[in-house]
XYZ file of C-alpha atoms in Angstrom:
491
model
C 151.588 44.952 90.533
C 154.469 45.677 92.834
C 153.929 42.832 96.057
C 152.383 44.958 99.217
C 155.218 44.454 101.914
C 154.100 42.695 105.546
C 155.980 43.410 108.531
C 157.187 39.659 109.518
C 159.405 38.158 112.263
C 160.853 34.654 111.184
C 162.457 33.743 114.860
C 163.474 29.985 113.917
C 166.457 27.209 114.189
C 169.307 28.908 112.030
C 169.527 25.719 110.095
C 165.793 25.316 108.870
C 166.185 29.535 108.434
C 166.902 29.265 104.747
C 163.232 26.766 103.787
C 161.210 28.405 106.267
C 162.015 31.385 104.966
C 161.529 29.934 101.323
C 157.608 28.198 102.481
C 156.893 32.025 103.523
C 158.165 33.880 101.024
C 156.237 31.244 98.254
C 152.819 31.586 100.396
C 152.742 35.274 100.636
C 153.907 35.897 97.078
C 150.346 34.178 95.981
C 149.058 36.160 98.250
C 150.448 39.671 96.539
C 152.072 40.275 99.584
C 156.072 40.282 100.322
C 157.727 39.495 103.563
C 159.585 42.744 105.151
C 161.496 42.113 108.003
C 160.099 43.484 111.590
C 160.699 43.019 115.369
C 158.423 40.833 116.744
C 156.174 43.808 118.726
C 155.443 45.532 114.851
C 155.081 42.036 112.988
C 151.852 41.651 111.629
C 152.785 37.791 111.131
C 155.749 35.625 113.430
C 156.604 32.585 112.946
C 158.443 30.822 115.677
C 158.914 28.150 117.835
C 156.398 29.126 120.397
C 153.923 30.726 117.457
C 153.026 33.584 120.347
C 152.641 36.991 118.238
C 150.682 40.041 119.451
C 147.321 41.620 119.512
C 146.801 42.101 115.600
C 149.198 39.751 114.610
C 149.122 36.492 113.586
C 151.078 33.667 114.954
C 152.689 30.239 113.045
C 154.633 27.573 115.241
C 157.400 25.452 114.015
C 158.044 22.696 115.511
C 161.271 21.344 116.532
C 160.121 17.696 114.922
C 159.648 19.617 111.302
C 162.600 21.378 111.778
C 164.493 17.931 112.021
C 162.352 16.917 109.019
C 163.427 20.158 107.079
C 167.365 18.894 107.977
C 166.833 15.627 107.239
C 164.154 14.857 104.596
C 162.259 11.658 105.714
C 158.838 9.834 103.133
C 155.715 11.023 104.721
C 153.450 8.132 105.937
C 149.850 8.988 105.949
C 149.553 7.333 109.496
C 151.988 9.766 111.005
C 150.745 13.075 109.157
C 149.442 15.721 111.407
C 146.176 17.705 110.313
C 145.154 21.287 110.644
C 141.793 22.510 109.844
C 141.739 25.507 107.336
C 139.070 27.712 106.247
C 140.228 29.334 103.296
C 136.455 31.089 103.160
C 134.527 28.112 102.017
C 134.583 26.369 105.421
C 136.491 24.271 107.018
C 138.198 21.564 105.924
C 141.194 19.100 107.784
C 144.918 19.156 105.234
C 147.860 17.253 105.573
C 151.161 18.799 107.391
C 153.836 16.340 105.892
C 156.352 17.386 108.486
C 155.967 18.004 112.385
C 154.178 15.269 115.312
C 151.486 13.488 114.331
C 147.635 14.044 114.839
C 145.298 16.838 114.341
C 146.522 20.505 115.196
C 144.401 23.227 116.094
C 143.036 25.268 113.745
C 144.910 28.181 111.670
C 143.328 31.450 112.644
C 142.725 30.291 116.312
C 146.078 29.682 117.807
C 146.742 27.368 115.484
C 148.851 26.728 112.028
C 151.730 24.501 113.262
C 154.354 24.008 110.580
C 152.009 25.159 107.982
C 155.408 27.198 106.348
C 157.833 24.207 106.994
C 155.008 22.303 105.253
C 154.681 24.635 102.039
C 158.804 24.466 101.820
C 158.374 20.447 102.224
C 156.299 20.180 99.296
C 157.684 23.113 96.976
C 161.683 22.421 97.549
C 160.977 18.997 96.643
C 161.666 17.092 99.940
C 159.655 14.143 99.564
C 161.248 13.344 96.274
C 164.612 13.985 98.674
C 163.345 11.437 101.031
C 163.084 8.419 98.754
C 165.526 6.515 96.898
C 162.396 5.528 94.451
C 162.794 5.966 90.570
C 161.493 4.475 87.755
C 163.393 3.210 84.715
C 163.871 6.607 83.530
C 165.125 7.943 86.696
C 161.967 9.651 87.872
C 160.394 10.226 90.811
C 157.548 8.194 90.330
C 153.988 9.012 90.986
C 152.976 5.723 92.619
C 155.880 6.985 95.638
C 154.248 10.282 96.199
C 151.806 11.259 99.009
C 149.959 12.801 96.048
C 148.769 8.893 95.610
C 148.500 7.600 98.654
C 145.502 10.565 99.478
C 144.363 9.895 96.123
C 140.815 12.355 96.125
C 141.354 13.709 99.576
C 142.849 16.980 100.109
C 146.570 16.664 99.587
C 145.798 14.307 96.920
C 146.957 15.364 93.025
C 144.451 17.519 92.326
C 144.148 18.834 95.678
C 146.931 20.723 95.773
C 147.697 21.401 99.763
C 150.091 24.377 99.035
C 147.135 26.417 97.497
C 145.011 25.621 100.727
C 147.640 26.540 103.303
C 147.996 29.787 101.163
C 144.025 30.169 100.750
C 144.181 29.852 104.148
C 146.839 31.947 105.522
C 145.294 34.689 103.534
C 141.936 34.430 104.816
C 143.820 34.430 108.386
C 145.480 37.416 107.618
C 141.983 39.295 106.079
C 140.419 38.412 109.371
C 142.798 40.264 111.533
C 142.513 43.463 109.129
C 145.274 42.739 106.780
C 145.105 44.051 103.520
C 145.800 40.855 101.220
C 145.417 42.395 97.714
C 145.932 38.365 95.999
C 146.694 37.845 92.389
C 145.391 37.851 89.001
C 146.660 36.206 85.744
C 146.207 39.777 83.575
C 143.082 41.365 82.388
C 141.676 40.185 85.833
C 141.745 36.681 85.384
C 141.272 34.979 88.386
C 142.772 31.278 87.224
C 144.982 30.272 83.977
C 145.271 27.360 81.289
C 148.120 27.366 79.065
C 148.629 25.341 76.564
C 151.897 23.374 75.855
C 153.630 21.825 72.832
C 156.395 18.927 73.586
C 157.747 19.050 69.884
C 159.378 15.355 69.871
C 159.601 15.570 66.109
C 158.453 17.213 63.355
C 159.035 15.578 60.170
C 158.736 11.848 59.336
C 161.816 9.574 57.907
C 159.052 7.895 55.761
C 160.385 7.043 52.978
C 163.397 5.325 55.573
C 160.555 3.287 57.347
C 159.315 1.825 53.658
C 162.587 0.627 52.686
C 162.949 -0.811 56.588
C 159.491 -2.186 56.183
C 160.082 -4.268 52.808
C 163.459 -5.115 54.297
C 161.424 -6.936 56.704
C 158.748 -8.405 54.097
C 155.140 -9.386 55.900
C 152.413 -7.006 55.706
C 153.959 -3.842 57.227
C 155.319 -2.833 54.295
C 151.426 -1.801 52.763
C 150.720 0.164 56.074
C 154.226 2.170 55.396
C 153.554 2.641 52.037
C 150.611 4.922 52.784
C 152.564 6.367 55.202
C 155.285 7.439 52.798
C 152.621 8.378 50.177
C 150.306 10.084 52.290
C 151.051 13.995 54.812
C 153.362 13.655 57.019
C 151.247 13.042 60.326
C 153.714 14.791 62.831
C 153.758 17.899 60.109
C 150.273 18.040 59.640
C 148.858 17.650 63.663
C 151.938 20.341 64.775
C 149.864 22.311 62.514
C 146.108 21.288 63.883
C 147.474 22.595 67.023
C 148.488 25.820 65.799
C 144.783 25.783 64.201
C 143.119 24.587 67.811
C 145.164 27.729 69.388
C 144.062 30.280 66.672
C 140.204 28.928 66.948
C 140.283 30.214 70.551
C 142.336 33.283 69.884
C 144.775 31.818 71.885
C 148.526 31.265 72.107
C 150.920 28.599 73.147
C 154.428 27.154 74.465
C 156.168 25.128 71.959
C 158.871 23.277 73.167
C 161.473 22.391 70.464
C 164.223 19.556 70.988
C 167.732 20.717 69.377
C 169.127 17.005 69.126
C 168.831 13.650 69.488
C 171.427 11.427 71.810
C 169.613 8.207 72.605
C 167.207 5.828 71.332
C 164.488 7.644 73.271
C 165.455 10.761 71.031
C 163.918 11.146 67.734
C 166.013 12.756 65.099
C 166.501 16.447 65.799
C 164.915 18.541 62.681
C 166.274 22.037 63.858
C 168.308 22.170 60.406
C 165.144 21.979 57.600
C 164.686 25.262 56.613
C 160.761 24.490 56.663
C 161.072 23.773 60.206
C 163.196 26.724 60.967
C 160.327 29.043 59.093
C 157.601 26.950 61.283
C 158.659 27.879 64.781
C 159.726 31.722 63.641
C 156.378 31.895 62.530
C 154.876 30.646 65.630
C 157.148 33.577 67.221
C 155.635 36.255 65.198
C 151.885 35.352 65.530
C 152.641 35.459 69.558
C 153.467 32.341 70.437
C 156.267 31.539 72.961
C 159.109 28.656 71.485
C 161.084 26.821 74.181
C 163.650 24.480 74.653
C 162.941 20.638 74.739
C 166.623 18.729 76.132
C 167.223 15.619 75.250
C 166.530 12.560 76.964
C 170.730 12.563 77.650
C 170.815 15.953 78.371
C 169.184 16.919 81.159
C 172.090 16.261 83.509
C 175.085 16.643 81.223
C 176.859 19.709 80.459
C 178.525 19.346 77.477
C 175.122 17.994 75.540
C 172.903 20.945 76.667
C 175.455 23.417 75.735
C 175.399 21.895 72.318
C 171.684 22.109 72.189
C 171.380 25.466 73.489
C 173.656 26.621 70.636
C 171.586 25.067 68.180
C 168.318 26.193 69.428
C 169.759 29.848 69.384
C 171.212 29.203 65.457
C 167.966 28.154 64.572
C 165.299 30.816 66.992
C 167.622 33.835 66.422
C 167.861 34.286 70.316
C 168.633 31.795 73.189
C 165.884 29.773 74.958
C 164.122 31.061 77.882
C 161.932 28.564 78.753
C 162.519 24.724 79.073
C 160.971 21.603 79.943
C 162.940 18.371 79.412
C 162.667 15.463 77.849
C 160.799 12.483 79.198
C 160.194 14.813 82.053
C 163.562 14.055 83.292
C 165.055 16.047 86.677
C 168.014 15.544 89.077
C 167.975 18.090 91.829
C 170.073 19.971 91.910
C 172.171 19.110 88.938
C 169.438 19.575 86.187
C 167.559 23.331 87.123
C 171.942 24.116 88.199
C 171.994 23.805 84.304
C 169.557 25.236 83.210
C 169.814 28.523 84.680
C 173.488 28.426 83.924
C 172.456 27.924 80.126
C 170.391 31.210 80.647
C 166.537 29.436 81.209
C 164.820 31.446 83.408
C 161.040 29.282 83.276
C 161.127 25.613 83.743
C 157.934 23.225 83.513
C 159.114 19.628 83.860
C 157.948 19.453 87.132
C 154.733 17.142 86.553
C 154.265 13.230 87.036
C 154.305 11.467 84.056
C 152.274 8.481 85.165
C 149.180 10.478 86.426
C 147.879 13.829 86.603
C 148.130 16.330 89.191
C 150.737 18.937 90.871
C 153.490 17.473 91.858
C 155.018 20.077 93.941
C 151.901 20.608 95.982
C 150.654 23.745 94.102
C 149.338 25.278 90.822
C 151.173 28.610 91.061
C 154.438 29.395 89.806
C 157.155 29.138 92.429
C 160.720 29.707 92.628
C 162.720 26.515 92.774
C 165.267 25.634 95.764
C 168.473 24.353 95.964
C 168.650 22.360 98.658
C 172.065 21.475 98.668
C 172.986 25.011 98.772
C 170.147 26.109 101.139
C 169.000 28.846 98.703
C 165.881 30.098 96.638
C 167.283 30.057 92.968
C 165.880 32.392 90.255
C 164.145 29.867 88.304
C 160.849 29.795 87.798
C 158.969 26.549 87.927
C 155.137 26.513 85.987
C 154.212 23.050 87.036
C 152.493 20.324 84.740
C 149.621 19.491 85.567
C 148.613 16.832 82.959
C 150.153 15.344 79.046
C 148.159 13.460 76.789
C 150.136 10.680 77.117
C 150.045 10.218 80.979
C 145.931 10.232 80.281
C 146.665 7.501 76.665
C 149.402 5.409 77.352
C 149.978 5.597 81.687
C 145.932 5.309 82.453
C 144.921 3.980 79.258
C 142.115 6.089 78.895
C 140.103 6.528 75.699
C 138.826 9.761 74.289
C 136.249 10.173 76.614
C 137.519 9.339 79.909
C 140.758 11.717 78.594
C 137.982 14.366 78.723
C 136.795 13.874 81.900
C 140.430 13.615 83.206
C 141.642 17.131 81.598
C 137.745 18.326 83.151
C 138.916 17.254 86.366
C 142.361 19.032 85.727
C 141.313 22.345 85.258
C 138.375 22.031 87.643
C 141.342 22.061 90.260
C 143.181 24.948 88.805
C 140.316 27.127 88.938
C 139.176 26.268 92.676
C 142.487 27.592 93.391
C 143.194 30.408 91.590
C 145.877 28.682 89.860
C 147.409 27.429 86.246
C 146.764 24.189 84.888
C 150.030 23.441 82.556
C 148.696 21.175 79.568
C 150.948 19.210 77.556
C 149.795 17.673 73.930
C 152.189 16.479 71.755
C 151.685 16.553 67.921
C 151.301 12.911 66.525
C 154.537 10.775 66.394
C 152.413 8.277 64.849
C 152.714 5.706 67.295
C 149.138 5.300 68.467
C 147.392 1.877 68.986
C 143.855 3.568 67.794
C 145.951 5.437 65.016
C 145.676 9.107 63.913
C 141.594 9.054 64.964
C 142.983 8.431 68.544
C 144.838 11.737 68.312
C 142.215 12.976 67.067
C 139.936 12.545 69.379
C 142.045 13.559 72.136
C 142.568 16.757 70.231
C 138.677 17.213 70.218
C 138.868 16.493 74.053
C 141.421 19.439 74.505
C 139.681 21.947 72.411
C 136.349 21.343 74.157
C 138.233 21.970 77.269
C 139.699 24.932 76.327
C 136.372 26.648 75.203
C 135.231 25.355 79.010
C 137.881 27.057 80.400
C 137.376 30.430 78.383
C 133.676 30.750 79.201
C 134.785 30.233 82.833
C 137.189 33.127 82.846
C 140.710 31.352 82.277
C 143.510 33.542 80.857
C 144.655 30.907 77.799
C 148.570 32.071 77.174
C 152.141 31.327 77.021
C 153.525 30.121 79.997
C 156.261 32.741 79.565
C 152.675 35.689 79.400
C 151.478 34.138 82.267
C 153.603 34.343 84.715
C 154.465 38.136 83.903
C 150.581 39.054 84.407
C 150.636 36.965 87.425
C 153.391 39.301 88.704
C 151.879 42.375 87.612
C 154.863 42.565 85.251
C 154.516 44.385 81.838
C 157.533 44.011 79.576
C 160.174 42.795 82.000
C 162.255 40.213 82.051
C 160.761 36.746 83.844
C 164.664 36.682 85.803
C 163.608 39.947 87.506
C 162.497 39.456 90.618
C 159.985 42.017 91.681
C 158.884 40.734 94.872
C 161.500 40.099 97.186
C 165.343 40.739 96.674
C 167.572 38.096 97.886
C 168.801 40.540 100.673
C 165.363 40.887 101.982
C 164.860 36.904 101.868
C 168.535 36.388 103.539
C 167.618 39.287 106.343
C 164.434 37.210 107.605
């Protein structure tokens, strides 16, 4: 499906041109609609700094307070948020506008939606992770800094993603004045998408090394290793009770594969068994989609990923398309720079690791921005929306309150229309409830997957998804469709 063009006038600041036009672009492209650029008297939506438009069209205001907050990134403080009732056809409801004055605005549809665009750029270019200095020991923008966690279960909050609402919104806006807003589907008329994800840490098990370490040591942990080194390899055999969830549900998944190992938070690379090698070209040929899993070292250095991509590609046959790092690990603009340099054209990193939730503010794909140079880039982004071990180890949750979790998960990619990005590992054998604690999280996730089928999902690579989200058949995921970059610089 080829994105129906609307006439738009963007009259703004030229320096908070480049996001504003980015915030739009992202909305209407949910929307199956493309911006085309139009004088103001034939725009069928203007967004400017008085928001007047004509009869027929629809008017957005930005504000010269968010266009200072576009140019200089500032943490958004829940006492100083403004609020702008949307009804995005379920009635009306009050969202957070991270950027622009304070207070409650009045409502889109009825002279209102103030910085609504300047608010969808905020949260999909990444500006409150801009704004803050805050990391945690693994250089991440952590999850307790967001204002995902200060509005915890109120809308904005991480599962309440306020990107989908201002598009929701917009949309029903736009319907109301006669606009024809043909939306999107995940293929095969799906109106909302689960795919399942694969972080492939390691696959084999140095047993035989941890025995000899283990009587090295003398005490008891020498028995425990001994049945390790005796018994199936536990990483080998639950890599291969995923493959058996995914073929249970007639399903297929992202496997992301890590080339090498550069730190102590690295396990040993297996890329060079031969059984390994046969293992993900299998996965290939029954439909599945294999990725590219950097390093925890990697994801900012040069030299190591283009190492890593050149063993991937020995190993695959071809060179990775999709990626998602290592310990979830991100430095704008240095690490999706990289990336797309090393030929990746899907990312899905973008996720917390310490709770659940959409960390950019949305459950759609979107094109990430380079903020440094002011410009849309051509990678994709599928955002995480939840890993097993943010719900095991972060939350300490047992089997059942994982459950509910991954419930709640997909409960909020289906209100809006959107993906929910699982990752489960396979079992590295480091569980405090041992292999039945993987266990019964992988119970948890197949449950939820049969949920999600019976209510409609589309259940496939991340790489499938996004082409039948784009009404693409067949092309490549760097094509862009939608909106050329001469189109997006002419706004």
């Amino acid at each position: 499906m080829t994105a129906a063009p609307l006439p738009v006038c963007l009259d703004v600041p030229e320096g908070a041109r480049p996001l504003v036009a980015y915030g739009l672009e992202e909305l209407l492209r949910g929307l199956g609609l493309r911006p085309e650029p139009a004088r103001r008297g034939d725009a069928r939506l203007v967004v400017s700094a008085g928001g007047a438009a004509g009869a027929g069209a629809l008017g957005l205001t930005l504000t010269p307070e968010a266009a200072a907050a576009l140019a200089a990134p500032r943490p958004a403080r829940t006492e100083a948020l403004g609020w702008v009732e949307i009804d995005a056809g379920g009635g009306p409801e009050r969202w957070p506008l991270p950027v622009g004055p304070p207070g409650d605005r009045p409502a889109l549809g009825r002279g209102g939606g103030a910085d609504l665009v300047a608010s969808a750029a905020w949260w999909l270019a990444g500006l409150q992770e801009a704004a803050t200095a805050a990391r945690d020991v693994h250089g991440r923008f952590p999850y307790g800094a967001s204002l995902q966690a200060a509005l915890g279960d109120a809308p904005g909050g991480p599962l309440r993603p306020a990107v989908d609402a201002y598009r929701a919104g917009l949309g029903h806006a736009l319907r109301r004045l006669g606009v024809s807003v043909p939306g999107r589907a995940w293929g095969a008329g799906a109106t909302w998408a689960v795919a399942l994800t694969h972080d492939l840490d390691g696959l084999r098990t140095r047993r035989l090394r941890a025995l000899a370490g283990a009587l090295g040591r003398g005490g008891a942990g020498w028995l425990q290793a001994g049945r390790r080194a005796l018994g199936p390899d536990v990483r080998w055999q639950s890599a291969l009770a995923l493959r058996r969830l995914a073929r249970r549900h007639g399903a297929r998944s992202t496997w992301f594969v890590k080339p090498a190992a550069w730190t102590a938070e690295d396990l040993p690379a297996d890329l060079g068994a031969a059984r390994v090698r046969r293992f993900l070209r299998g996965l290939e040929a029954e439909g599945h989609t294999v990725g590219w899993h950097p390093g925890y070292g990697a994801h900012d250095h040069p030299a190591r990923l283009r190492a890593e991509r050149a063993r991937f590609a020995d190993a695959l046959g071809h060179a990775p398309r999709l990626a998602r790092t290592h310990f979830l690990r991100w430095t704008d603009p240095t690490t999706p720079r990289l990336l797309a340099r090393a030929g990746v054209q899907i990312d899905s990193t973008l996720g917390f690791s310490q709770h659940e939730g959409f960390r950019r503010g949305t459950s759609h794909p979107f094109r990430v921005f380079d903020v440094e140079a002011g410009r849309t880039t051509d990678l994709w982004e599928m955002p995480l929306a939840v890993m097993d071990t943010t719900l095991a180890a972060h939350r300490g949750l047992d089997a059942e309150g994982a459950a509910a979790a991954l419930g709640a998960v997909l409960d909020a990619a289906r209100r809006s229309g959107g993906c929910a990005v699982v990752l489960w590992h396979n079992d590295l054998g480091g569980d405090p409830a041992g292999g039945a604690g993987w266990s019964a999280r992988l119970s948890a996730l197949d449950h939820a997957v049969g949920r999600a089928e019976a209510a409609g999902a589309a259940v496939a690579p991340l790489d499938r998804l996004l082409d039948g989200w784009l009404g693409r058949s067949g092309q490549k995921t760097s094509e862009n469709a939608d909106t050329s970059a001469a189109a997006r610089r002419s706004l």
